[in-house]
Amino acid sequence: MPRRTPLVIGHRGAPGYRPEHSRSSYDLALELGVDGVEPDIVVSSDGVLVVRHENEISGTTDVADRIEFAGRRTTKTVDGAELTGWFAEDFTWDELSTLRCRERLPKVRPSSATFDDQQPVLRLREVLDLVREASLAQGREIGVVLEIKHATYFASIGWDIAALVDAELREAGWAGGELPLTIEAFESTVLFRLQERGIRASYIYLLEAAGRPFDLASQHGKAALTYRQTAAPAGLDGLVGRVDGISVDKRMILAPDKLGRLGTSTVVADAHERGLRVFTWTCRPENAFLIGQFRGRGGPSAFGGWESEWAVIRDAAIDGVFVDHPDLGVAFFRS
């Protein structure tokens, strides 16, 4: 299969070096030459789109140490999973803006944790403006890969996240196709709603290695296609003309066949045959994130045989790859 030069996307910025979704994480990713950055968005109690990986924010901010917010700790069911903590939708943006970012994986990334409590939480608008400014300063097009989180859950508490995204993108000047915008989600329903609203972007359907999308499962129960069924040829047929591509868990590419051979998955080729692009997530060099045969000595935070794992992914002819260490990603996938 011929090699392609995939887009290298800073996954939440450069979280291998700085707390994810912090200003310095995005600044560093842009400085290191990524083709785009990926902000995840959730919603505040007053309808502001906030850049966080999840709506439960205690793992990535200092909210649990803030005495004034102690009473906000609660238990909720989000996408079928019961979670206890502090949730973005229970805070106004003014309150969220007082929180400070923290490293989500301090034992794996202790160097990044040295930047804890220094930088405020960001809104989507701030990231959009930051990328536009970097594009102008560097004289090149840099994209935003916008991931929408928990759209069905937010609808259940009264927020039409497609409407919020539509309004934000139009106000920020990112809705007309002048700037490289990709919109992705694990729920296809919200993607289709944004298409209907006329937002010009590439639309990418995120696929887990297991399970069902919550939007379809909530509507159809066990009759809903699983993510794996969607990634099979018949499932991909149903995506043609609806989305521009898929983004798959890297395990769906790396999964060995019965003889233990890697690189035998056909998901990328099957998608390409149907005119769909394929992204994959997430390429990380630490042992904690590598599949078993590529892990080395030194414990979870040490770098293992990441080049060997990434080579399998590169040779699958993917179109885009999410990385936590943009310098490594740019050097490896553009070499």
CSV table of C-alpha atoms in Angstrom, one decimal:
chain,number,residue,atom,x,y,z
A,1,MET,CA,0.0,0.0,0.0
A,2,PRO,CA,1.5,3.4,-1.0
A,3,ARG,CA,2.5,5.7,1.8
A,4,ARG,CA,0.8,9.0,2.4
A,5,THR,CA,1.9,12.0,4.3
A,6,PRO,CA,-0.8,12.3,6.9
A,7,LEU,CA,-2.0,15.4,8.7
A,8,VAL,CA,-0.3,15.7,12.1
A,9,ILE,CA,-2.8,17.0,14.6
A,10,GLY,CA,-1.9,18.2,18.1
A,11,HIS,CA,-4.2,16.2,20.3
A,12,ARG,CA,-5.5,18.8,22.8
A,13,GLY,CA,-2.4,20.8,21.9
A,14,ALA,CA,0.9,19.3,23.1
A,15,PRO,CA,-0.2,17.3,26.2
A,16,GLY,CA,3.0,15.3,26.2
A,17,TYR,CA,4.7,18.4,27.5
A,18,ARG,CA,2.0,20.7,29.0
A,19,PRO,CA,-1.4,20.2,30.6
A,20,GLU,CA,-3.9,19.4,28.0
A,21,HIS,CA,-6.1,22.2,26.6
A,22,SER,CA,-4.0,24.8,28.3
A,23,ARG,CA,-2.8,27.9,26.4
A,24,SER,CA,0.8,26.8,26.6
A,25,SER,CA,-0.2,23.3,25.2
A,26,TYR,CA,-1.7,24.9,22.1
A,27,ASP,CA,1.1,27.5,21.8
A,28,LEU,CA,3.7,24.7,21.8
A,29,ALA,CA,1.9,22.5,19.3
A,30,LEU,CA,1.6,25.4,16.9
A,31,GLU,CA,5.2,26.3,17.4
A,32,LEU,CA,6.3,22.7,16.7
A,33,GLY,CA,4.6,22.7,13.2
A,34,VAL,CA,1.4,20.7,13.5
A,35,ASP,CA,-1.1,20.8,10.7
A,36,GLY,CA,-3.9,21.4,13.1
A,37,VAL,CA,-4.9,21.2,16.8
A,38,GLU,CA,-7.8,19.4,18.4
A,39,PRO,CA,-10.0,21.2,21.0
A,40,ASP,CA,-12.7,19.2,22.7
A,41,ILE,CA,-15.8,21.1,23.8
A,42,VAL,CA,-18.4,20.9,26.6
A,43,VAL,CA,-21.0,23.5,27.7
A,44,SER,CA,-21.1,25.8,30.8
A,45,SER,CA,-24.3,26.5,32.6
A,46,ASP,CA,-24.7,29.7,30.6
A,47,GLY,CA,-24.1,28.2,27.2
A,48,VAL,CA,-20.4,28.9,26.7
A,49,LEU,CA,-18.4,26.3,24.8
A,50,VAL,CA,-15.6,25.4,27.0
A,51,VAL,CA,-12.4,23.5,26.0
A,52,ARG,CA,-12.2,20.4,28.2
A,53,HIS,CA,-11.8,16.7,27.3
A,54,GLU,CA,-14.8,15.8,29.5
A,55,ASN,CA,-17.6,17.6,31.3
A,56,GLU,CA,-16.3,16.1,34.6
A,57,ILE,CA,-13.5,18.5,35.2
A,58,SER,CA,-11.8,17.4,38.5
A,59,GLY,CA,-9.0,15.5,36.8
A,60,THR,CA,-7.8,18.4,34.7
A,61,THR,CA,-8.4,21.5,36.9
A,62,ASP,CA,-8.0,22.6,40.5
A,63,VAL,CA,-11.8,22.6,41.1
A,64,ALA,CA,-11.6,19.9,43.8
A,65,ASP,CA,-9.3,22.2,45.9
A,66,ARG,CA,-11.5,25.2,45.6
A,67,ILE,CA,-13.4,25.5,48.9
A,68,GLU,CA,-16.1,27.8,47.3
A,69,PHE,CA,-17.1,25.0,44.9
A,70,ALA,CA,-17.1,22.1,47.4
A,71,GLY,CA,-20.9,22.0,47.3
A,72,ARG,CA,-21.0,21.4,43.5
A,73,ARG,CA,-19.6,17.9,43.8
A,74,THR,CA,-22.3,15.5,42.6
A,75,THR,CA,-23.0,12.2,40.8
A,76,LYS,CA,-24.4,12.1,37.3
A,77,THR,CA,-25.0,9.5,34.6
A,78,VAL,CA,-23.3,10.6,31.4
A,79,ASP,CA,-23.6,8.4,28.3
A,80,GLY,CA,-24.7,5.6,30.5
A,81,ALA,CA,-21.8,5.8,32.9
A,82,GLU,CA,-22.2,7.0,36.5
A,83,LEU,CA,-19.6,9.6,37.4
A,84,THR,CA,-18.9,11.6,40.6
A,85,GLY,CA,-17.2,14.9,40.5
A,86,TRP,CA,-17.6,18.4,39.3
A,87,PHE,CA,-19.3,19.1,36.0
A,88,ALA,CA,-18.8,22.0,33.6
A,89,GLU,CA,-22.5,22.4,33.1
A,90,ASP,CA,-22.9,23.3,36.8
A,91,PHE,CA,-20.7,26.4,36.5
A,92,THR,CA,-21.0,29.7,34.7
A,93,TRP,CA,-18.2,30.7,32.4
A,94,ASP,CA,-17.1,33.4,34.8
A,95,GLU,CA,-16.7,30.7,37.4
A,96,LEU,CA,-14.9,28.3,35.1
A,97,SER,CA,-12.5,31.0,34.0
A,98,THR,CA,-11.2,31.2,37.5
A,99,LEU,CA,-10.1,27.5,37.4
A,100,ARG,CA,-6.6,26.5,36.5
A,101,CYS,CA,-5.4,23.6,34.3
A,102,ARG,CA,-3.7,20.5,35.7
A,103,GLU,CA,-2.0,17.6,34.1
A,104,ARG,CA,-4.4,14.7,33.8
A,105,LEU,CA,-1.7,12.0,34.1
A,106,PRO,CA,0.9,13.3,36.6
A,107,LYS,CA,2.5,9.9,37.3
A,108,VAL,CA,3.0,9.3,33.6
A,109,ARG,CA,3.9,12.9,32.7
A,110,PRO,CA,5.5,14.5,35.8
A,111,SER,CA,7.3,17.2,33.8
A,112,SER,CA,4.0,18.4,32.4
A,113,ALA,CA,2.6,18.5,35.9
A,114,THR,CA,5.1,21.2,36.8
A,115,PHE,CA,2.9,23.6,34.9
A,116,ASP,CA,-0.1,22.9,37.0
A,117,ASP,CA,-2.3,25.7,38.4
A,118,GLN,CA,-0.6,28.3,36.2
A,119,GLN,CA,-3.1,28.7,33.3
A,120,PRO,CA,-6.8,29.3,33.0
A,121,VAL,CA,-9.4,27.1,31.3
A,122,LEU,CA,-10.1,28.3,27.7
A,123,ARG,CA,-13.2,28.9,25.7
A,124,LEU,CA,-13.5,27.6,22.2
A,125,ARG,CA,-13.4,31.1,20.8
A,126,GLU,CA,-10.0,31.7,22.3
A,127,VAL,CA,-8.6,28.6,20.6
A,128,LEU,CA,-10.1,29.6,17.2
A,129,ASP,CA,-8.6,33.0,17.5
A,130,LEU,CA,-5.2,31.6,18.6
A,131,VAL,CA,-5.0,29.3,15.6
A,132,ARG,CA,-6.0,32.1,13.2
A,133,GLU,CA,-3.3,34.3,14.6
A,134,ALA,CA,-0.7,31.5,14.4
A,135,SER,CA,-1.6,30.8,10.8
A,136,LEU,CA,-1.0,34.5,9.9
A,137,ALA,CA,2.2,34.7,11.9
A,138,GLN,CA,3.6,31.5,10.3
A,139,GLY,CA,2.4,32.1,6.8
A,140,ARG,CA,0.7,28.8,6.5
A,141,GLU,CA,-2.8,27.2,6.9
A,142,ILE,CA,-3.3,25.6,10.3
A,143,GLY,CA,-6.5,23.8,11.0
A,144,VAL,CA,-8.8,23.2,13.9
A,145,VAL,CA,-10.2,19.7,14.4
A,146,LEU,CA,-13.2,20.4,16.7
A,147,GLU,CA,-14.5,17.4,18.7
A,148,ILE,CA,-18.0,17.7,20.1
A,149,LYS,CA,-18.5,15.8,23.4
A,150,HIS,CA,-21.7,14.2,24.7
A,151,ALA,CA,-24.1,15.9,22.4
A,152,THR,CA,-27.0,13.6,23.4
A,153,TYR,CA,-26.3,14.1,27.1
A,154,PHE,CA,-26.3,17.9,26.7
A,155,ALA,CA,-29.5,17.8,24.7
A,156,SER,CA,-31.1,15.9,27.7
A,157,ILE,CA,-30.3,18.9,30.0
A,158,GLY,CA,-31.6,21.4,27.5
A,159,TRP,CA,-28.6,22.4,25.3
A,160,ASP,CA,-28.7,22.1,21.5
A,161,ILE,CA,-24.9,21.8,21.1
A,162,ALA,CA,-25.2,22.0,17.3
A,163,ALA,CA,-26.8,25.4,17.6
A,164,LEU,CA,-24.2,26.6,20.0
A,165,VAL,CA,-21.4,25.4,17.7
A,166,ASP,CA,-23.0,27.0,14.7
A,167,ALA,CA,-23.3,30.4,16.4
A,168,GLU,CA,-19.7,30.3,17.7
A,169,LEU,CA,-18.2,29.3,14.4
A,170,ARG,CA,-20.1,32.0,12.5
A,171,GLU,CA,-19.2,34.7,15.0
A,172,ALA,CA,-15.5,33.7,14.9
A,173,GLY,CA,-15.4,33.6,11.1
A,174,TRP,CA,-14.8,29.8,10.9
A,175,ALA,CA,-18.0,28.7,9.3
A,176,GLY,CA,-17.5,29.5,5.6
A,177,GLY,CA,-14.7,27.3,4.6
A,178,GLU,CA,-12.0,30.0,4.4
A,179,LEU,CA,-10.1,28.3,7.2
A,180,PRO,CA,-9.4,24.5,7.4
A,181,LEU,CA,-12.0,23.2,9.8
A,182,THR,CA,-12.8,19.6,10.7
A,183,ILE,CA,-15.7,18.6,13.0
A,184,GLU,CA,-15.7,15.2,14.6
A,185,ALA,CA,-17.8,13.4,17.1
A,186,PHE,CA,-18.6,9.9,18.4
A,187,GLU,CA,-22.2,10.6,17.7
A,188,SER,CA,-23.2,11.0,14.0
A,189,THR,CA,-26.5,12.8,14.8
A,190,VAL,CA,-24.7,16.1,15.8
A,191,LEU,CA,-22.6,15.9,12.7
A,192,PHE,CA,-25.6,15.7,10.5
A,193,ARG,CA,-27.3,18.6,12.3
A,194,LEU,CA,-24.3,20.9,11.7
A,195,GLN,CA,-24.2,19.9,8.0
A,196,GLU,CA,-27.9,20.9,7.8
A,197,ARG,CA,-27.0,24.2,9.3
A,198,GLY,CA,-24.5,24.9,6.4
A,199,ILE,CA,-21.3,24.8,8.4
A,200,ARG,CA,-18.6,24.2,5.7
A,201,ALA,CA,-16.1,21.7,7.2
A,202,SER,CA,-14.8,18.2,6.8
A,203,TYR,CA,-17.0,15.9,8.9
A,204,ILE,CA,-15.3,12.9,10.6
A,205,TYR,CA,-17.1,10.2,12.5
A,206,LEU,CA,-15.1,8.9,15.5
A,207,LEU,CA,-15.2,5.2,16.1
A,208,GLU,CA,-14.3,3.4,19.3
A,209,ALA,CA,-12.8,-0.1,19.2
A,210,ALA,CA,-15.8,-1.4,21.1
A,211,GLY,CA,-19.3,-0.3,22.1
A,212,ARG,CA,-22.1,1.6,20.4
A,213,PRO,CA,-22.6,5.3,19.8
A,214,PHE,CA,-24.7,6.8,22.6
A,215,ASP,CA,-27.0,8.7,20.3
A,216,LEU,CA,-28.0,5.6,18.3
A,217,ALA,CA,-28.1,3.3,21.3
A,218,SER,CA,-30.5,5.7,23.1
A,219,GLN,CA,-32.8,5.6,20.1
A,220,HIS,CA,-32.5,2.0,19.0
A,221,GLY,CA,-31.0,0.0,21.9
A,222,LYS,CA,-29.1,-3.1,20.9
A,223,ALA,CA,-30.4,-2.7,17.3
A,224,ALA,CA,-28.0,0.2,16.9
A,225,LEU,CA,-24.8,-0.6,14.9
A,226,THR,CA,-21.8,-1.1,17.1
A,227,TYR,CA,-18.7,0.9,16.2
A,228,ARG,CA,-17.0,-2.3,14.9
A,229,GLN,CA,-20.0,-3.0,12.6
A,230,THR,CA,-19.8,0.6,11.4
A,231,ALA,CA,-16.1,0.1,10.5
A,232,ALA,CA,-16.9,-3.1,8.5
A,233,PRO,CA,-17.5,-2.8,4.7
A,234,ALA,CA,-21.3,-2.8,5.0
A,235,GLY,CA,-21.2,-0.1,7.7
A,236,LEU,CA,-18.8,2.0,5.7
A,237,ASP,CA,-21.2,1.8,2.8
A,238,GLY,CA,-23.8,3.6,5.0
A,239,LEU,CA,-21.4,6.5,5.6
A,240,VAL,CA,-20.7,7.3,2.0
A,241,GLY,CA,-22.2,10.7,1.2
A,242,ARG,CA,-22.9,11.4,4.8
A,243,VAL,CA,-19.5,12.1,6.3
A,244,ASP,CA,-16.0,12.7,4.8
A,245,GLY,CA,-14.2,10.1,6.8
A,246,ILE,CA,-13.8,8.2,10.0
A,247,SER,CA,-11.3,8.4,12.9
A,248,VAL,CA,-10.5,5.1,14.5
A,249,ASP,CA,-8.9,3.9,17.7
A,250,LYS,CA,-5.4,2.9,16.7
A,251,ARG,CA,-6.1,-0.6,18.1
A,252,MET,CA,-8.4,-1.1,15.1
A,253,ILE,CA,-5.4,-0.7,12.8
A,254,LEU,CA,-2.8,-2.4,15.0
A,255,ALA,CA,-5.0,-5.4,16.0
A,256,PRO,CA,-3.0,-8.6,15.1
A,257,ASP,CA,-4.6,-11.4,13.1
A,258,LYS,CA,-4.8,-15.0,14.3
A,259,LEU,CA,-1.1,-15.5,13.6
A,260,GLY,CA,-0.2,-12.4,15.6
A,261,ARG,CA,0.8,-10.4,12.5
A,262,LEU,CA,0.3,-6.6,12.7
A,263,GLY,CA,-0.7,-4.4,9.8
A,264,THR,CA,-3.3,-6.9,8.4
A,265,SER,CA,-6.4,-4.8,9.3
A,266,THR,CA,-8.3,-3.7,6.2
A,267,VAL,CA,-10.3,-0.8,7.8
A,268,VAL,CA,-8.1,1.9,6.1
A,269,ALA,CA,-8.2,0.3,2.7
A,270,ASP,CA,-12.0,-0.5,3.0
A,271,ALA,CA,-12.6,3.2,3.8
A,272,HIS,CA,-10.4,4.5,1.1
A,273,GLU,CA,-12.2,2.3,-1.5
A,274,ARG,CA,-15.3,4.2,-0.6
A,275,GLY,CA,-13.8,7.6,-0.8
A,276,LEU,CA,-13.6,8.1,3.0
A,277,ARG,CA,-10.6,9.5,4.7
A,278,VAL,CA,-9.2,7.8,7.8
A,279,PHE,CA,-7.7,9.4,10.9
A,280,THR,CA,-6.4,7.5,13.9
A,281,TRP,CA,-5.9,8.3,17.6
A,282,THR,CA,-3.7,8.6,19.6
A,283,CYS,CA,0.0,8.1,18.9
A,284,ARG,CA,1.9,8.4,22.1
A,285,PRO,CA,5.5,7.2,22.9
A,286,GLU,CA,5.2,6.2,26.5
A,287,ASN,CA,5.0,2.5,27.5
A,288,ALA,CA,1.6,3.2,29.2
A,289,PHE,CA,0.0,3.7,25.8
A,290,LEU,CA,1.8,1.3,23.5
A,291,ILE,CA,0.4,-2.1,22.7
A,292,GLY,CA,2.2,-4.9,24.5
A,293,GLN,CA,4.9,-6.0,22.1
A,294,PHE,CA,6.2,-2.4,21.8
A,295,ARG,CA,6.6,-1.7,25.5
A,296,GLY,CA,10.1,-1.4,26.9
A,297,ARG,CA,11.8,-1.1,30.2
A,298,GLY,CA,11.6,1.8,32.6
A,299,GLY,CA,7.9,1.7,33.6
A,300,PRO,CA,4.8,3.4,32.2
A,301,SER,CA,6.3,6.8,31.7
A,302,ALA,CA,9.4,5.7,29.8
A,303,PHE,CA,9.4,5.8,26.0
A,304,GLY,CA,9.1,2.3,24.5
A,305,GLY,CA,9.4,1.1,20.9
A,306,TRP,CA,7.1,3.9,19.7
A,307,GLU,CA,8.7,4.2,16.3
A,308,SER,CA,7.9,0.5,15.5
A,309,GLU,CA,4.3,1.0,16.5
A,310,TRP,CA,3.9,4.2,14.6
A,311,ALA,CA,5.5,2.6,11.5
A,312,VAL,CA,2.6,0.1,11.3
A,313,ILE,CA,0.2,3.0,11.5
A,314,ARG,CA,2.0,5.1,8.9
A,315,ASP,CA,2.3,2.2,6.5
A,316,ALA,CA,-1.4,1.7,6.7
A,317,ALA,CA,-1.7,4.9,4.6
A,318,ILE,CA,-3.7,6.9,7.0
A,319,ASP,CA,-4.8,10.4,6.2
A,320,GLY,CA,-4.4,12.0,9.7
A,321,VAL,CA,-2.9,11.1,13.0
A,322,PHE,CA,-3.4,12.6,16.5
A,323,VAL,CA,-0.3,13.0,18.6
A,324,ASP,CA,0.5,14.1,22.1
A,325,HIS,CA,4.2,15.0,21.3
A,326,PRO,CA,4.0,17.2,18.2
A,327,ASP,CA,7.7,17.3,17.6
A,328,LEU,CA,7.9,13.5,17.4
A,329,GLY,CA,4.8,13.3,15.3
A,330,VAL,CA,6.0,15.9,12.8
A,331,ALA,CA,9.4,14.4,12.5
A,332,PHE,CA,8.2,10.8,12.1
A,333,PHE,CA,5.2,11.1,9.9
A,334,ARG,CA,6.7,13.7,7.5
A,335,SER,CA,10.1,11.8,7.2
